[in-house]
Coordinates of C-alpha atoms in Angstrom, one line a residue:
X222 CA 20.7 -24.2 -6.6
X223 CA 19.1 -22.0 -4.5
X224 CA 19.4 -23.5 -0.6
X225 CA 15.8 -23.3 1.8
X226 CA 15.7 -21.0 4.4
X227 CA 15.7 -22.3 8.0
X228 CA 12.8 -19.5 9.0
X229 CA 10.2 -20.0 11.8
X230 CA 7.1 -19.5 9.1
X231 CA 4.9 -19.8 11.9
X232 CA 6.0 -17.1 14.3
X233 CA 7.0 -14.7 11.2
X234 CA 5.3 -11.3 11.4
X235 CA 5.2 -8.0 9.6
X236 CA 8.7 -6.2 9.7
X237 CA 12.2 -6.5 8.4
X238 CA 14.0 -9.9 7.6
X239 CA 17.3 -9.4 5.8
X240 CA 17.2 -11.0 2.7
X241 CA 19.8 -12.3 -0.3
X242 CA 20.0 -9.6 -2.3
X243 CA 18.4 -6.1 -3.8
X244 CA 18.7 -4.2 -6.3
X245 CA 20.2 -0.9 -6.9
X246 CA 20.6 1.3 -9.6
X247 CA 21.2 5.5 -10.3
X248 CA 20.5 8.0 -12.9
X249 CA 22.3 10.7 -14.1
X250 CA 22.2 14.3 -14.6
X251 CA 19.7 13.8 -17.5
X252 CA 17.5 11.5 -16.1
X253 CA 18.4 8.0 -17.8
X254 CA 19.0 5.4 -15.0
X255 CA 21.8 3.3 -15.6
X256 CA 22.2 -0.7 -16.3
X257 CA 21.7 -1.6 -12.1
X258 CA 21.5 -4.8 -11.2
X259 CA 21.6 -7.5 -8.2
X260 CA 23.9 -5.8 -4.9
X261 CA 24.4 -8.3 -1.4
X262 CA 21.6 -6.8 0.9
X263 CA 22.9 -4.5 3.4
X264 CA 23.4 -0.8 4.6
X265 CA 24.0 1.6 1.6
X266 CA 26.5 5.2 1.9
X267 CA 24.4 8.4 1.3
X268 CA 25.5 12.2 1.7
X269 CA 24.2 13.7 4.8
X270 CA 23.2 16.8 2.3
X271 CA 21.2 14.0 0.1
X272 CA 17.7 15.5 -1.1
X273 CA 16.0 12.9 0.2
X274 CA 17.1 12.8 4.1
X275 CA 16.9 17.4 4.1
X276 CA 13.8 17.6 1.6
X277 CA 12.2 15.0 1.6
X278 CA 12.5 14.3 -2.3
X279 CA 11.3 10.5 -2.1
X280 CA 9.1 7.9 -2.8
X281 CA 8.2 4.0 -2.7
X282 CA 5.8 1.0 -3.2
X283 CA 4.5 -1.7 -1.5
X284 CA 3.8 -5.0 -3.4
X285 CA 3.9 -8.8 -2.4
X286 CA 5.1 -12.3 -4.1
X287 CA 3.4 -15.5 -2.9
X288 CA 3.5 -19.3 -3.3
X289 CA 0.2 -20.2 -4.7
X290 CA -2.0 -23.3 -4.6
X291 CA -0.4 -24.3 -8.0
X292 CA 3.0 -24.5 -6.2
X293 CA 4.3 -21.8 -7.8
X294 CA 5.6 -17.7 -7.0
X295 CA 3.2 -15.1 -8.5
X296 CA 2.6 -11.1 -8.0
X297 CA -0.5 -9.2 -8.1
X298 CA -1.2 -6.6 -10.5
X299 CA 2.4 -5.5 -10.5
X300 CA 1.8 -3.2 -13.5
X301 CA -0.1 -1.2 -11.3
X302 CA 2.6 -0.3 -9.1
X303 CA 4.9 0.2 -11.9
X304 CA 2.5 2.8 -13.5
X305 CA 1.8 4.2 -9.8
X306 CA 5.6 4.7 -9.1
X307 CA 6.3 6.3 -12.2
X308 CA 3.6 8.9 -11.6
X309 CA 5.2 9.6 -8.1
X310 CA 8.4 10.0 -9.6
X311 CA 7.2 12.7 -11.7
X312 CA 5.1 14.5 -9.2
X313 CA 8.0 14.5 -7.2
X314 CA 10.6 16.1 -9.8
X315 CA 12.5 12.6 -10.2
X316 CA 13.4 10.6 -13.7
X317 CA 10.8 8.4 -14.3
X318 CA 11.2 4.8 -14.4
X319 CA 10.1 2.9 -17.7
X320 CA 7.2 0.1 -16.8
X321 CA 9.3 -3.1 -18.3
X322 CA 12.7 -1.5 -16.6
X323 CA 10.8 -1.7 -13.5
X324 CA 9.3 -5.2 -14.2
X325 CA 13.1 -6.6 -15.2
X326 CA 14.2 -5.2 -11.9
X327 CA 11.2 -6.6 -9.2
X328 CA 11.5 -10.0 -11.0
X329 CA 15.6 -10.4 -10.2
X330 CA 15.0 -9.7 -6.9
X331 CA 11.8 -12.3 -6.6
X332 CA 13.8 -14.6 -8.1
X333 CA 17.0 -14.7 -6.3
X334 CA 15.6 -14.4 -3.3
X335 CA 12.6 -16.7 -4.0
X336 CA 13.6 -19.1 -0.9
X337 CA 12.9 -16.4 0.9
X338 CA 8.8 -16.4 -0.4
X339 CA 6.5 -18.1 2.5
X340 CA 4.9 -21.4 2.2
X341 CA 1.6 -21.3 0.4
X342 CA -1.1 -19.8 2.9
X343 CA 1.8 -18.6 5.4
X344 CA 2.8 -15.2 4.3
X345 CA 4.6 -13.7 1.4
X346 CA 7.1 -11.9 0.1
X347 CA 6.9 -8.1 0.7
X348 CA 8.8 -6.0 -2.2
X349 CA 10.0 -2.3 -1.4
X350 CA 10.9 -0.8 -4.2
X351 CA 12.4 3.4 -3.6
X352 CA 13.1 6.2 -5.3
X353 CA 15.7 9.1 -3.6
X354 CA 17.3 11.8 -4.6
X355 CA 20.4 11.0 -3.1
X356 CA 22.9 13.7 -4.5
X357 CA 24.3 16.8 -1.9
X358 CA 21.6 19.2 -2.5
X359 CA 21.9 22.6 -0.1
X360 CA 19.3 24.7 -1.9
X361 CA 16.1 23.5 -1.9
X362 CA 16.1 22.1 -5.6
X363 CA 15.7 18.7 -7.6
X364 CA 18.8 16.4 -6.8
X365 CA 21.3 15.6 -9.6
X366 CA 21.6 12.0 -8.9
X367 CA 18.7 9.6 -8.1
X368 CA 19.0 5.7 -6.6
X369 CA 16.3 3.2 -7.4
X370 CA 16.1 0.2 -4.9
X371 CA 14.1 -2.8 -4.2
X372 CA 14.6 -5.2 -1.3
X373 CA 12.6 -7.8 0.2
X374 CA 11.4 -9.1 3.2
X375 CA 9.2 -12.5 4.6
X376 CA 6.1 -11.2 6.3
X377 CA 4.2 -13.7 7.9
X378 CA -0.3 -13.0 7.4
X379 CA -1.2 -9.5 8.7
X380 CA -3.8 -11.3 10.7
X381 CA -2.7 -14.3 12.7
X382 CA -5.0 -14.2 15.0
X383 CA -8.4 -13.4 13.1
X384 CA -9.6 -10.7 12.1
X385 CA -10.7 -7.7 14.8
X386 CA -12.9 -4.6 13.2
X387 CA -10.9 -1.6 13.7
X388 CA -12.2 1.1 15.8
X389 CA -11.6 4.7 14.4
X390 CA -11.2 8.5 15.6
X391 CA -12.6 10.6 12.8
X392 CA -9.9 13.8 13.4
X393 CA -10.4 16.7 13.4
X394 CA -7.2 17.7 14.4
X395 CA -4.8 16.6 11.6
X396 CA -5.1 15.8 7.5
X397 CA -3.4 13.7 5.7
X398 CA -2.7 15.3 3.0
X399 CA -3.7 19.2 1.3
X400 CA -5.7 20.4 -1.9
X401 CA -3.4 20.2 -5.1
X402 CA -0.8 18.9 -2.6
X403 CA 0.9 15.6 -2.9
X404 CA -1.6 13.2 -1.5
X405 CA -1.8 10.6 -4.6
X406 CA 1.8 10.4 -4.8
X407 CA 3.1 7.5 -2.6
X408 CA 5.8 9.8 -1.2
X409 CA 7.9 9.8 2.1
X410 CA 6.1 12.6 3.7
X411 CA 2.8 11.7 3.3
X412 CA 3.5 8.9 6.0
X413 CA 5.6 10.7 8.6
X414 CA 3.2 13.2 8.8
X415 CA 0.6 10.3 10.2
X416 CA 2.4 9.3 12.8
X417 CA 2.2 11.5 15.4
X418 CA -2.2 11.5 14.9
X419 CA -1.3 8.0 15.1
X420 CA 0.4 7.4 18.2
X421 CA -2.4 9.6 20.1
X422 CA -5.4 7.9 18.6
X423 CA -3.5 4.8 19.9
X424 CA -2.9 6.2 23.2
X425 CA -6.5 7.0 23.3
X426 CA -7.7 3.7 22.4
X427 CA -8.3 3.8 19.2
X428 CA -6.9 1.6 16.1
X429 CA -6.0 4.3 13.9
X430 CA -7.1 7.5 12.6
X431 CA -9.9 8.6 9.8
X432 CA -8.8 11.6 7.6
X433 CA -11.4 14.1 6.4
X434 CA -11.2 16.4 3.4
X435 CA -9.1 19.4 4.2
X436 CA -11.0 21.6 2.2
X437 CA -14.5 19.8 3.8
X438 CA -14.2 18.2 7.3
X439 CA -17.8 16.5 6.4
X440 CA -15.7 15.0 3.3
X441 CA -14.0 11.5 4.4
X442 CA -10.6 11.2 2.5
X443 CA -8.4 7.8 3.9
X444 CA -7.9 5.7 6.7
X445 CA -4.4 6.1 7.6
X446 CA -2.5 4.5 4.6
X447 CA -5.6 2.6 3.4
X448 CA -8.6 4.0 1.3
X449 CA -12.3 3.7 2.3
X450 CA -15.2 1.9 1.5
X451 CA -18.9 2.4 2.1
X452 CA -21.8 -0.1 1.7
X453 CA -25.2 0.8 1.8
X454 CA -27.9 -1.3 0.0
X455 CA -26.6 -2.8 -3.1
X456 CA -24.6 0.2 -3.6
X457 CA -20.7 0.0 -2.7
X458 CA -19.3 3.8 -2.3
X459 CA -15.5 5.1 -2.1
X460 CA -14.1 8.5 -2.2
X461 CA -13.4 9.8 -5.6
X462 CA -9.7 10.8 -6.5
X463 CA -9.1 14.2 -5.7
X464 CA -5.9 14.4 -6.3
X465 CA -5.5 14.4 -2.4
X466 CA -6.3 10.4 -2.3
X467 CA -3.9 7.3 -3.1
X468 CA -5.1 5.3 -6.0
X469 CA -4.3 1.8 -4.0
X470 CA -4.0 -1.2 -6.2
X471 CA -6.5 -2.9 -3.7
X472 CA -8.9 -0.2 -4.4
X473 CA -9.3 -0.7 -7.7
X474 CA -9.4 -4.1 -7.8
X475 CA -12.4 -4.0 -5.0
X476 CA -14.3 -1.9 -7.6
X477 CA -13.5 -4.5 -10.1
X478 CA -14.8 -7.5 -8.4
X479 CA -17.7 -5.7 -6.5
X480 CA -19.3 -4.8 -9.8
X481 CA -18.3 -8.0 -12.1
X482 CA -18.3 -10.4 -9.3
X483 CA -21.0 -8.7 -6.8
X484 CA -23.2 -7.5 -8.9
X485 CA -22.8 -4.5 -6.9
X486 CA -23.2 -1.1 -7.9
X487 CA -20.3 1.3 -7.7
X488 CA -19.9 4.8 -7.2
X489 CA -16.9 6.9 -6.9
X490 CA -18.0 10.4 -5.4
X491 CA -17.6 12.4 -2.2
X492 CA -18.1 10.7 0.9
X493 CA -20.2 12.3 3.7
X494 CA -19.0 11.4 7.4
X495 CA -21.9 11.4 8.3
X496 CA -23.1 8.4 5.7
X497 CA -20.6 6.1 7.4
X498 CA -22.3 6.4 10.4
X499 CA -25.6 4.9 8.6
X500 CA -24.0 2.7 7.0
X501 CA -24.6 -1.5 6.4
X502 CA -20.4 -1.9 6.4
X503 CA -17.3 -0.2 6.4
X504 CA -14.1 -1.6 5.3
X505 CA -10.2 0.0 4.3
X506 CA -8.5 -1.6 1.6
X507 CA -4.3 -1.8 1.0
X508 CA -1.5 -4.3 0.3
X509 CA -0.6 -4.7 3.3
X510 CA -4.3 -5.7 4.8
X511 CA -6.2 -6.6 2.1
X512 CA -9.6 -5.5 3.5
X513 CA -10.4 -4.5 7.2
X514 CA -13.6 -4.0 8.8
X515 CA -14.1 -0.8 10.5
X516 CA -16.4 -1.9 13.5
X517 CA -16.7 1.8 15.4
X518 CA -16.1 5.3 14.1
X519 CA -15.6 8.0 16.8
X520 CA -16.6 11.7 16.4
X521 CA -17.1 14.7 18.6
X522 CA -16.6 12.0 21.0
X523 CA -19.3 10.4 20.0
X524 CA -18.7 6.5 19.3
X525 CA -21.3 5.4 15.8
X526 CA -20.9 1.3 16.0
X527 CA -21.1 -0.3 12.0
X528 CA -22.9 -3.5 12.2
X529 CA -22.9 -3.8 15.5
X530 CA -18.9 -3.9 15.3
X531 CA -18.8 -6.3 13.2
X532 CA -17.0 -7.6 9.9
X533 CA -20.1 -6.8 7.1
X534 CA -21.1 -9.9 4.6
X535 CA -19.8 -8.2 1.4
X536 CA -16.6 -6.9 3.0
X537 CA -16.1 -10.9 3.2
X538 CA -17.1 -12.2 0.7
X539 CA -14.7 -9.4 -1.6
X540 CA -11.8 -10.4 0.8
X541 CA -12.1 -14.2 0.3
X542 CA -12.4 -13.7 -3.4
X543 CA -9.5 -11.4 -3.8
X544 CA -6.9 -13.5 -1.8
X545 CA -8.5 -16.7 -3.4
X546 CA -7.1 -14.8 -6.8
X547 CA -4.0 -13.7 -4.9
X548 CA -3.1 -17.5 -4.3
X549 CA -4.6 -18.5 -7.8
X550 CA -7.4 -20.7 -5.8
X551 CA -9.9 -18.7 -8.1
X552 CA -10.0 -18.4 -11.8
X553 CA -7.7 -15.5 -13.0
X554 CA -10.5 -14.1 -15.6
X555 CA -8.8 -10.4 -15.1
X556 CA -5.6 -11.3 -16.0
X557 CA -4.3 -9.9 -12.8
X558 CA -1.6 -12.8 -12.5
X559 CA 1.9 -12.5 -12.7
X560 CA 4.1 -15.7 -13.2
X561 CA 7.7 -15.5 -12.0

């Protein structure tokens, strides 16, 4: 019998809380990953030479567990991320991981550490799963050995204090990712690479940094690690997948529910900068945020305010409706739903 966790729900925010347990397993020389199974959370030994720390040969995902209003644990859509990862993998020269072998492995650790999931309505449980190549590698060349984790951590709601429309630099200094590059792979490098257009925006004022196309600066790609939408009219517009662009489990489902829900009209094309600026909302979509207004966008130092700075009508309205099927407040009719 699993004991409750003396944790300050209210004061939890959005980083690391050690856990129970994660798990851990490796493949071999021919690709088939072993048994793995449930290891004490904690530091793990890697070779200094591992692919993963000298070339960058790694990926991960991003998901959440939470206590719903029907009192029990529940994930969102997790076949999503088990596809997702498994694309990664290969883009990135790594064994593949097979859907229900990743499903077996994200429900052990949800379930041993399921003291560790939030009160309904006071956070949730945030699941890393990885993927490195973790065996000495001098040359620059696949690994021979690959580990496959997943740990967990509380995170208390990414907004405790209400919501606050971002305000964006549109750069035009940095992409986030290049043509027929690795941009809709959720790899390591894709992230490091934001954070130094990051911590100037920041140090500028700004909340965080618009990407445009790198083979079309009036082309918008992503917000940071969040994808983009547009809402003009009846018509709700993201960027189409390039190749360049994430496809973020959020993202789809905000299609999804905008059309069948909404009534809305979708349309996945390119993006002109320049429409945002005309534009009735503007909102970034991810697991980690669910949906954020973008209230400013600022170009050629020129700041273009989106409804007058603030959060659009549609953009909540698709929020409330999403998290309401997060917590199972709302009918599951998409069978999006997945018990522990």
């Amino acid at each position: 019998m699993l004991q409750k966790q003396k944790i300050d729900w209210e004061s939890l925010g959005f980083g690391i809380y050690p856990t129970r347990s994660m798990w851990k397993s490796t493949s071999n020389s021919n690709g088939q990953w072993d048994e793995g199974g449930l290891i004490p959370y904690g530091n793990i030994e890697i070779s200094p030479a591992a692919g993963v720390l000298n070339y960058g040969q790694g990926i991960f995902e991003g998901m959440k567990a939470h206590h719903s209003s029907k009192d029990r644990v529940v994930l969102f859509r997790p076949d999503m991320n088990a596809k997702r990862i498994s694309r990664s993998c290969k883009r990135l020269c790594m064994p593949e991981i097979p859907e229900d072998y990743f499903m077996n492995a994200i429900l052990e650790v949800v379930r041993d550490n399921i003291d560790f999931v939030p009160p309904y309505k006071m956070g949730g449980l945030y699941i890393r799963p990885v993927v490195w190549g973790t065996a000495p590698t001098l040359g620059v060349a696949p690994a021979s050995e690959y580990t496959f984790i997943i740990y967990a951590a509380p995170v208390g709601p990414y907004f405790k204090n209400g919501i606050k429309p971002l305000n964006l630099i549109a750069s035009q200094s940095y992409h986030r990712a290049a043509p027929k590059g690795i941009g809709n792979a959720k790899a390591i490098g894709n992230y490091s690479s934001t954070l130094l257009p990051v911590k100037e925006a920041k140090a500028s004022g700004f909340d965080e940094v618009l990407y445009l196309r790198a083979d079309n600066e009036q082309l918008v790609e992503e917000v940071g690690s969040a994808n983009i939408f547009m809402l003009k009219g009846n018509q709700l517009v993201t960027p189409r997948l390039t190749g360049s662009i994430l496809d973020g489990v959020t993202r789809d489902s905000v299609l999804k529910l905008a059309q069948d829900k909404l009534g809305l009209t979708i349309k996945e094309s390119d993006l002109l900068l320049e429409d945002l600026f005309k534009a009735d909302e503007v909102f970034c979509t991810g697991t980690a945020v669910v949906i954020t207004p973008v209230g400013c966008i600022t170009y050629n130092k020129i700041p273009y305010k989106i409804n007058d700075g603030n959060m659009g009508k549609v953009a909540s309205q698709i929020r409330k409706l999403l998290i309401s099927i997060q917590l199972e407040e709302e009918e599951d009719t998409l069978d999006w739903i997945h018990l522990i």
